Coordinates of C-alpha atoms and ligand atoms in Angstrom, one line a residue:
M1 CA 25.4 161.0 72.5
S2 CA 25.6 158.0 70.2
D3 CA 24.9 154.5 71.4
T4 CA 28.5 153.6 71.1
E5 CA 29.7 156.5 73.2
D6 CA 27.5 155.8 76.2
T7 CA 28.9 152.2 76.4
H8 CA 31.9 153.7 78.2
E9 CA 32.1 152.9 81.9
H10 CA 33.4 155.5 84.3
E11 CA 36.3 153.3 85.0
Y12 CA 38.8 155.8 86.4
E13 CA 36.7 158.3 88.1
H14 CA 38.5 157.9 91.4
E15 CA 41.7 159.2 89.8
F16 CA 40.3 162.7 89.7
D17 CA 40.0 162.7 93.5
Q18 CA 43.8 162.7 94.0
S19 CA 45.9 165.5 95.3
D20 CA 46.6 166.7 91.8
S21 CA 43.1 167.8 90.8
S22 CA 44.2 169.2 87.5
P23 CA 46.7 166.8 86.1
T24 CA 47.1 168.3 82.7
G25 CA 47.0 171.9 83.8
P26 CA 49.8 174.2 84.9
T27 CA 49.6 173.3 88.6
P28 CA 52.8 173.8 90.6
V29 CA 54.9 170.7 90.6
E30 CA 55.7 169.1 93.9
S31 CA 58.9 169.7 95.8
A32 CA 62.0 167.6 95.4
E33 CA 60.7 165.3 98.1
A34 CA 58.1 164.1 95.6
F35 CA 60.9 162.4 93.7
D36 CA 63.2 160.0 95.5
G37 CA 65.7 159.9 92.7
L38 CA 66.8 163.5 93.2
N39 CA 68.4 162.4 96.4
A40 CA 70.1 159.4 94.8
D41 CA 73.9 159.4 94.9
L42 CA 74.9 158.7 91.3
R43 CA 78.5 159.7 91.7
P44 CA 79.9 156.2 91.7
G45 CA 78.1 155.6 88.4
A46 CA 79.5 158.9 87.0
D47 CA 83.0 157.8 88.1
N48 CA 82.7 154.6 86.0
C49 CA 82.7 156.6 82.8
Y50 CA 86.0 156.3 80.9
K51 CA 84.9 158.6 78.1
C52 CA 84.8 155.9 75.3
T53 CA 81.9 157.9 73.6
S54 CA 80.0 154.7 72.7
C55 CA 76.9 156.3 74.2
D56 CA 77.3 159.4 72.0
T57 CA 77.7 157.4 68.8
S58 CA 74.6 155.4 69.6
C59 CA 72.4 158.4 70.3
P60 CA 69.9 159.1 67.5
V61 CA 69.2 162.6 68.7
A62 CA 72.9 163.6 68.7
E63 CA 73.1 162.3 65.1
V64 CA 70.5 164.7 63.7
D65 CA 70.5 167.6 66.2
D66 CA 73.8 169.5 66.3
E67 CA 72.8 171.4 69.4
F68 CA 72.3 168.3 71.5
P69 CA 75.6 167.5 73.3
G70 CA 74.8 163.8 73.7
P71 CA 74.4 161.3 76.5
K72 CA 77.9 161.5 77.9
F73 CA 77.5 165.2 78.7
Q74 CA 73.9 164.7 79.9
G75 CA 75.0 161.9 82.2
P76 CA 78.4 161.6 83.8
E77 CA 79.8 165.0 82.8
Q78 CA 76.9 166.9 84.1
W79 CA 77.1 165.0 87.4
R80 CA 80.8 165.8 87.7
L81 CA 80.1 169.4 87.0
K82 CA 77.3 169.5 89.7
R83 CA 79.6 167.9 92.2
K84 CA 82.4 170.5 91.6
E85 CA 80.5 173.7 91.0
D86 CA 76.9 173.0 91.9
T87 CA 75.9 174.2 88.4
D88 CA 72.3 174.3 87.1
I89 CA 71.1 171.4 84.9
D90 CA 71.6 172.4 81.2
E91 CA 68.4 172.9 79.3
S92 CA 69.6 170.5 76.5
I93 CA 68.5 167.7 78.8
M94 CA 64.9 168.4 77.5
S95 CA 66.0 167.3 74.0
C96 CA 66.9 163.8 75.1
S97 CA 64.0 161.6 73.8
N98 CA 64.5 158.9 76.5
C99 CA 65.0 156.2 73.9
M100 CA 67.6 154.6 76.3
R101 CA 69.9 153.4 73.5
C102 CA 72.8 155.0 75.4
D103 CA 72.1 152.7 78.4
D104 CA 72.5 149.7 76.1
A105 CA 75.6 151.0 74.5
C106 CA 77.6 151.8 77.6
P107 CA 80.3 149.1 78.3
S108 CA 80.8 150.4 81.8
S109 CA 77.3 150.2 83.3
V110 CA 77.0 153.9 83.8
P111 CA 73.4 154.5 84.8
L112 CA 72.8 157.0 82.0
S113 CA 69.0 156.9 81.8
Q114 CA 68.7 157.2 85.6
M115 CA 71.0 160.2 85.4
H116 CA 69.0 161.7 82.5
N117 CA 65.7 161.1 84.2
T118 CA 67.0 162.6 87.4
A119 CA 68.5 165.7 85.7
R120 CA 65.3 166.2 83.7
G121 CA 63.2 166.1 86.9
E122 CA 65.5 168.7 88.5
Y123 CA 65.4 170.9 85.4
V124 CA 61.6 170.8 85.2
E125 CA 61.2 171.7 88.8
G126 CA 62.9 175.0 88.0
M127 CA 60.8 175.7 84.8
D128 CA 58.2 178.4 84.6
K129 CA 55.0 176.5 85.2
F130 CA 53.1 178.9 82.9
S131 CA 55.5 178.6 80.0
R132 CA 54.2 177.1 76.7
E133 CA 56.8 174.4 76.9
Y134 CA 55.9 173.3 80.4
I135 CA 52.1 173.3 79.7
R136 CA 52.6 171.4 76.4
N137 CA 54.9 168.8 77.9
R138 CA 52.6 168.3 80.9
I139 CA 49.7 167.6 78.5
L140 CA 51.7 165.2 76.4
A141 CA 53.0 163.5 79.6
N142 CA 49.5 163.0 80.9
Y143 CA 48.0 161.5 77.7
G144 CA 46.1 159.0 79.8
T145 CA 44.1 161.7 81.5
L146 CA 43.1 163.3 78.2
A147 CA 42.2 159.9 76.9
R148 CA 40.0 159.1 79.9
I149 CA 38.0 162.2 79.2
G150 CA 38.0 162.0 75.4
S151 CA 37.2 158.3 75.1
R152 CA 33.8 158.9 76.9
V153 CA 32.6 160.4 73.6
P154 CA 35.0 158.8 71.1
R155 CA 33.3 159.8 67.9
L156 CA 33.1 163.5 68.9
T157 CA 36.6 163.5 70.2
N158 CA 38.0 161.9 67.1
A159 CA 36.2 164.4 64.9
I160 CA 37.5 167.3 67.0
M161 CA 41.1 166.1 67.2
G162 CA 41.2 165.4 63.5
N163 CA 39.9 168.8 62.6
R164 CA 42.2 171.3 60.9
V165 CA 41.3 174.1 63.3
T166 CA 42.2 171.9 66.3
K167 CA 45.5 171.0 64.6
W168 CA 46.2 174.6 64.0
F169 CA 45.4 175.5 67.6
N170 CA 47.6 172.7 68.9
E171 CA 50.5 173.8 66.6
R172 CA 50.3 177.5 67.2
L173 CA 49.3 177.7 70.8
L174 CA 50.8 174.5 72.3
G175 CA 53.6 173.5 70.0
I176 CA 52.2 170.1 69.2
T177 CA 52.9 169.3 65.6
S178 CA 50.0 169.4 63.1
E179 CA 51.9 167.0 60.8
R180 CA 50.6 163.9 62.6
E181 CA 47.2 162.4 62.8
F182 CA 45.9 162.3 66.3
P183 CA 45.4 158.6 67.3
E184 CA 41.7 157.7 67.2
F185 CA 39.9 156.5 70.3
A186 CA 38.2 153.1 70.1
H187 CA 34.5 153.1 70.4
Q188 CA 34.7 150.6 73.2
T189 CA 37.7 150.6 75.6
F190 CA 39.4 147.3 76.4
R191 CA 38.3 147.5 80.1
K192 CA 34.7 147.9 79.0
W193 CA 35.0 144.9 76.8
W194 CA 36.7 143.0 79.6
N195 CA 34.0 143.8 82.1
D196 CA 31.2 143.0 79.6
R197 CA 32.6 139.5 78.9
G198 CA 32.7 138.9 82.7
G199 CA 36.5 138.9 83.1
S200 CA 38.6 135.9 82.8
Q201 CA 37.1 132.9 81.1
V202 CA 39.7 130.6 82.6
T203 CA 40.4 129.8 86.3
S204 CA 43.6 128.3 87.4
E205 CA 45.6 128.1 90.6
Q206 CA 48.9 127.5 88.9
K207 CA 48.8 129.8 85.8
R208 CA 47.9 133.3 86.7
I209 CA 48.8 136.6 85.1
A210 CA 47.9 140.2 85.8
Y211 CA 47.7 142.2 82.6
F212 CA 49.2 145.7 82.7
H213 CA 47.6 147.0 79.5
G214 CA 48.6 150.7 79.8
D215 CA 46.6 153.6 78.4
Y216 CA 47.1 153.1 74.7
S217 CA 45.8 149.5 74.5
N218 CA 42.9 150.5 76.7
F219 CA 41.8 153.6 74.8
N220 CA 43.2 153.4 71.3
T221 CA 44.1 149.8 70.3
P222 CA 41.9 147.4 72.4
E223 CA 42.4 144.8 69.6
V224 CA 46.0 144.3 70.9
A225 CA 44.7 143.8 74.5
K226 CA 42.0 141.4 73.4
A227 CA 44.6 139.4 71.4
L228 CA 46.7 139.1 74.6
V229 CA 43.7 137.9 76.5
R230 CA 42.7 135.3 73.9
V231 CA 46.2 134.0 73.4
F232 CA 46.9 133.7 77.1
E233 CA 43.6 132.0 77.8
S234 CA 44.3 129.6 74.9
F235 CA 47.3 128.5 77.0
G236 CA 45.2 128.1 80.1
Y237 CA 46.0 131.3 82.0
E238 CA 43.6 132.9 84.5
I239 CA 43.9 136.7 83.8
A240 CA 43.4 139.6 86.2
V241 CA 43.0 143.1 84.8
P242 CA 43.8 145.3 87.9
E243 CA 43.1 149.0 88.2
Q244 CA 46.1 150.8 86.9
R245 CA 47.6 154.2 85.9
C246 CA 49.9 155.1 83.1
S247 CA 53.3 153.3 83.5
G248 CA 54.9 156.7 83.6
T249 CA 57.0 156.4 80.4
P250 CA 55.8 159.8 78.9
M251 CA 56.2 161.4 82.3
F252 CA 59.8 160.3 82.7
A253 CA 60.5 161.6 79.2
N254 CA 59.2 165.0 80.0
G255 CA 60.6 165.3 83.5
M256 CA 57.2 165.2 85.1
L257 CA 58.5 163.1 88.0
A258 CA 55.9 164.1 90.6
D259 CA 53.2 162.8 88.2
A260 CA 55.2 159.7 87.5
R261 CA 55.7 159.1 91.2
R262 CA 51.9 159.2 91.9
A263 CA 51.2 156.8 89.0
A264 CA 54.0 154.5 90.0
K265 CA 53.0 154.4 93.6
F266 CA 49.4 153.3 92.6
N267 CA 50.7 150.7 90.2
V268 CA 53.2 149.2 92.7
E269 CA 50.6 149.0 95.5
T270 CA 48.1 147.3 93.2
L271 CA 50.5 145.0 91.4
S272 CA 52.6 143.9 94.4
A273 CA 49.4 142.6 96.1
L274 CA 48.8 140.5 93.0
V275 CA 52.4 139.2 93.0
E276 CA 51.9 138.1 96.6
D277 CA 48.9 136.1 95.4
G278 CA 51.0 134.3 92.8
Y279 CA 50.4 136.5 89.7
D280 CA 53.1 137.5 87.2
I281 CA 52.7 140.9 85.5
I282 CA 52.4 140.9 81.8
C283 CA 52.8 143.9 79.5
S284 CA 51.9 144.2 75.8
C285 CA 54.0 147.4 75.4
T286 CA 57.7 147.2 75.8
S287 CA 57.9 150.7 77.2
C288 CA 55.5 149.7 80.0
S289 CA 57.6 146.7 80.9
M290 CA 60.7 148.8 80.8
A291 CA 59.2 151.3 83.2
L292 CA 58.0 148.6 85.7
R293 CA 61.3 146.7 85.4
Q294 CA 64.0 149.4 85.2
E295 CA 62.7 152.9 85.8
Y296 CA 60.6 152.3 88.9
P297 CA 63.5 150.6 90.8
E298 CA 65.9 153.3 89.6
L299 CA 63.8 156.2 90.7
F300 CA 61.4 155.1 93.5
D301 CA 61.6 153.2 96.6
F302 CA 58.0 152.2 97.4
E303 CA 57.5 148.9 99.3
G304 CA 57.1 146.2 96.7
T305 CA 58.9 148.0 93.8
G306 CA 61.5 145.3 93.6
E307 CA 59.0 142.4 93.7
V308 CA 57.0 144.1 90.9
A309 CA 60.1 144.5 88.8
A310 CA 61.2 140.9 89.3
H311 CA 57.8 139.6 88.3
T312 CA 57.2 141.8 85.2
Y313 CA 57.5 140.4 81.7
E314 CA 56.7 141.3 78.1
A315 CA 53.9 139.1 76.8
V316 CA 55.8 137.2 74.0
E317 CA 58.8 136.9 76.2
Y318 CA 56.7 135.2 78.9
L319 CA 55.0 132.8 76.6
R320 CA 58.4 131.7 75.1
L321 CA 59.7 131.2 78.6
H322 CA 56.8 129.2 80.0
E323 CA 55.0 127.6 77.0
D324 CA 55.9 125.9 73.7
L325 CA 54.7 128.9 71.7
E326 CA 56.8 127.9 68.6
G327 CA 55.4 124.4 68.7
E328 CA 51.8 125.6 69.0
L329 CA 52.3 128.0 66.1
H330 CA 53.8 125.3 63.9
D331 CA 50.9 122.9 64.7
S332 CA 48.3 125.4 63.9
D333 CA 46.3 125.2 60.7
S334 CA 45.2 128.8 60.7
E335 CA 46.6 131.2 58.1
I336 CA 47.9 134.7 58.8
D337 CA 46.1 137.3 56.6
H338 CA 49.3 139.4 55.9
P339 CA 52.2 137.0 56.1
A340 CA 54.9 139.4 54.7
L341 CA 55.9 141.5 57.8
A342 CA 58.4 144.3 58.1
Y343 CA 59.4 144.2 61.8
H344 CA 60.9 147.0 63.8
A345 CA 62.3 146.3 67.2
P346 CA 61.5 149.3 69.6
C347 CA 64.5 150.8 71.4
H348 CA 63.0 149.8 74.8
A349 CA 62.7 146.2 73.6
R350 CA 66.3 146.3 72.7
N351 CA 67.2 147.5 76.2
Q352 CA 65.4 144.5 77.6
G353 CA 67.1 142.1 75.3
L354 CA 63.8 141.4 73.4
H355 CA 64.7 142.8 70.0
R356 CA 65.2 139.4 68.3
Q357 CA 62.3 137.5 69.8
A358 CA 59.6 138.3 67.1
L359 CA 62.1 137.5 64.4
E360 CA 63.1 134.2 65.9
L361 CA 59.4 133.3 66.5
F362 CA 58.0 134.1 63.1
R363 CA 61.0 133.4 60.9
T364 CA 60.6 129.6 61.2
L365 CA 56.8 129.6 60.5
D366 CA 55.7 128.2 57.1
G367 CA 54.1 130.9 54.9
V368 CA 55.4 133.8 57.0
D369 CA 58.0 136.2 55.6
I370 CA 59.3 138.5 58.3
E371 CA 62.0 141.0 57.6
D372 CA 64.0 143.0 60.2
V373 CA 64.0 146.7 59.1
G374 CA 67.3 147.5 60.8
D375 CA 68.4 148.5 64.2
S376 CA 67.7 152.3 63.9
C377 CA 65.4 154.2 66.3
S378 CA 61.9 154.9 64.8
G379 CA 62.4 158.5 65.8
I380 CA 59.1 159.2 67.6
S381 CA 60.2 158.1 71.1
G382 CA 56.8 158.5 72.6
T383 CA 56.1 162.2 72.9
Y384 CA 59.4 163.5 71.3
G385 CA 58.1 163.4 67.7
W386 CA 54.9 165.2 68.7
K387 CA 56.7 168.4 69.6
S388 CA 56.7 170.9 66.8
E389 CA 60.3 171.8 67.1
K390 CA 61.3 168.1 67.1
Y391 CA 59.1 166.8 64.3
D392 CA 61.7 167.2 61.5
Y393 CA 64.4 165.5 63.7
S394 CA 62.0 162.7 64.5
M395 CA 61.4 162.1 60.7
E396 CA 65.1 162.3 59.9
I397 CA 65.8 159.7 62.6
G398 CA 63.0 157.5 61.2
E399 CA 64.1 157.8 57.6
E400 CA 66.4 154.7 57.7
M401 CA 63.5 152.6 59.1
F402 CA 61.0 154.0 56.5
E403 CA 63.4 153.1 53.6
E404 CA 64.0 149.6 55.0
M405 CA 60.2 149.1 55.3
K406 CA 59.6 150.2 51.7
D407 CA 62.3 147.8 50.5
A408 CA 60.7 144.9 52.4
E409 CA 58.3 142.4 50.9
G410 CA 54.7 143.3 51.6
T411 CA 53.1 146.4 53.1
T412 CA 52.4 145.3 56.7
G413 CA 54.6 146.4 59.6
M414 CA 55.0 144.8 63.0
T415 CA 56.3 146.2 66.3
E416 CA 55.5 145.9 70.1
C417 CA 55.5 149.7 70.8
P418 CA 52.4 151.7 70.0
T419 CA 54.2 155.0 69.3
C420 CA 56.8 153.2 67.0
A421 CA 53.7 151.8 65.3
M422 CA 52.4 155.4 64.9
Q423 CA 55.7 156.5 63.3
M424 CA 55.9 153.4 61.0
K425 CA 52.4 154.1 59.7
H426 CA 53.1 157.9 59.4
G427 CA 56.2 157.3 57.4
T428 CA 55.0 154.6 55.1
G429 CA 51.2 154.4 55.2
Y430 CA 51.4 150.7 56.1
E431 CA 49.1 148.9 58.4
I432 CA 51.0 148.0 61.6
N433 CA 50.3 144.9 63.7
H434 CA 51.4 143.9 67.2
P435 CA 53.0 140.4 67.4
L436 CA 50.2 139.3 69.7
E437 CA 47.7 140.0 66.9
V438 CA 49.6 137.9 64.5
I439 CA 49.9 135.1 67.1
E440 CA 46.2 135.3 67.8
A441 CA 45.4 135.0 64.1
A442 CA 47.8 132.0 63.8
L443 CA 46.4 130.2 66.8
T444 CA 42.7 130.8 66.5
Ligands
LIG1 S1 68.2 158.3 75.9 FE1 68.4 158.3 73.7 S2 68.2 160.5 73.1 FE2 68.6 160.5 75.3 S3 70.8 160.7 75.4 FE3 70.4 158.5 75.5 S4 70.5 157.8 73.3 FE4 70.4 160.1 73.3
LIG2 S1 79.5 154.7 76.9 FE1 79.6 154.7 79.2 S2 81.8 154.8 79.6 FE2 81.6 155.3 77.4 S3 81.5 157.6 77.5 FE3 79.4 156.9 77.6 S4 78.9 156.8 79.8 FE4 81.2 156.9 79.6

């Protein structure tokens, strides 16, 4: 083992002691009781649909996949059918990428993504747990578990996952596309770095945040998490980095609702205690903030779920609400290394009303040239673009964004979502930054 590999702490060992002892394997999924949402009465929401088809025209999957009937069918129509005839959930629900653009498009507040998540959960409960699709989807949904194991020996794991034989195996046996490069694990996780530096360097009774970093910032892009810490500390915030599980986003997208429920329960218990102590919860990933704010309250009813949702913010959103971020950036003498930025707003940022904030923030800065690369979906949608049978659709959806990026000045991209960043890099070869990294460079 190399000296870098043994620097990993055993930070999540307790997670393997839970009821699901093999979270990536084909263990039987729990009963419907494991998922509160299956008992939710969504009929009033279905009745609000007046068939305008706005959701269908906004759906990136329906645009490229002729066999996908679209969000109106997946949501209100399927609910009406179930009410009348108690029909089974249609398998096409598994082709919804959970981008949530249909939620945003509906003028009648039909709870489309709640319906889709619920239907997907019900469909997956009836799946053959030894089928290739179920095993592949469960592995993708539980990326954090794989990352926890693989990041203990990052050099070795990176070499194995980048190997052509592994890619062939993943494609042929599991149905995970070999077209993409597996994301590399950092040689030191964010949590290891955080513990080595002794935690928060600032103490404050008034300004306290709890950082929900998610799996990807911890295991793959700790530079984003470090940027968040340095930027918030520069504004005088005391930071807590609580124990946490995956936000559940890839689990919702794959209908693995028993897994999502376990993760959400742990997160709500931990984070609600911090909210009681005066902390706000900050995410650097817009899909994580989306899960904590919208999906948890829609699907679960743990004590403290509402409080956690009400106190969760995306990082730049929070700084713009509570600090003079624009002013500080203007007053700074530091220069940004790559000032020509091609910005993509993730679909989940759009759903939270955050799709303009990076543009508004950086557009007025001297020496920075930021271009919006359009309002299309990047096409990867978390795990969707990793599935062999969806890869071509994923790239077709992303084509508009790739073209806009290539037309933009400069060769650096920017986005808040780690999988959108993956797709942007995959489609253009550009280096992709998180807004927090650019803010850190400008302020320090
Ligand atoms: S979540 Fe996205 S992919 Fe799924 S139905 Fe809605 S718009 Fe289409
Ligand atoms: S956008 Fe809303 S109201 Fe219109 S068809 Fe879709 S679900 Fe129904």
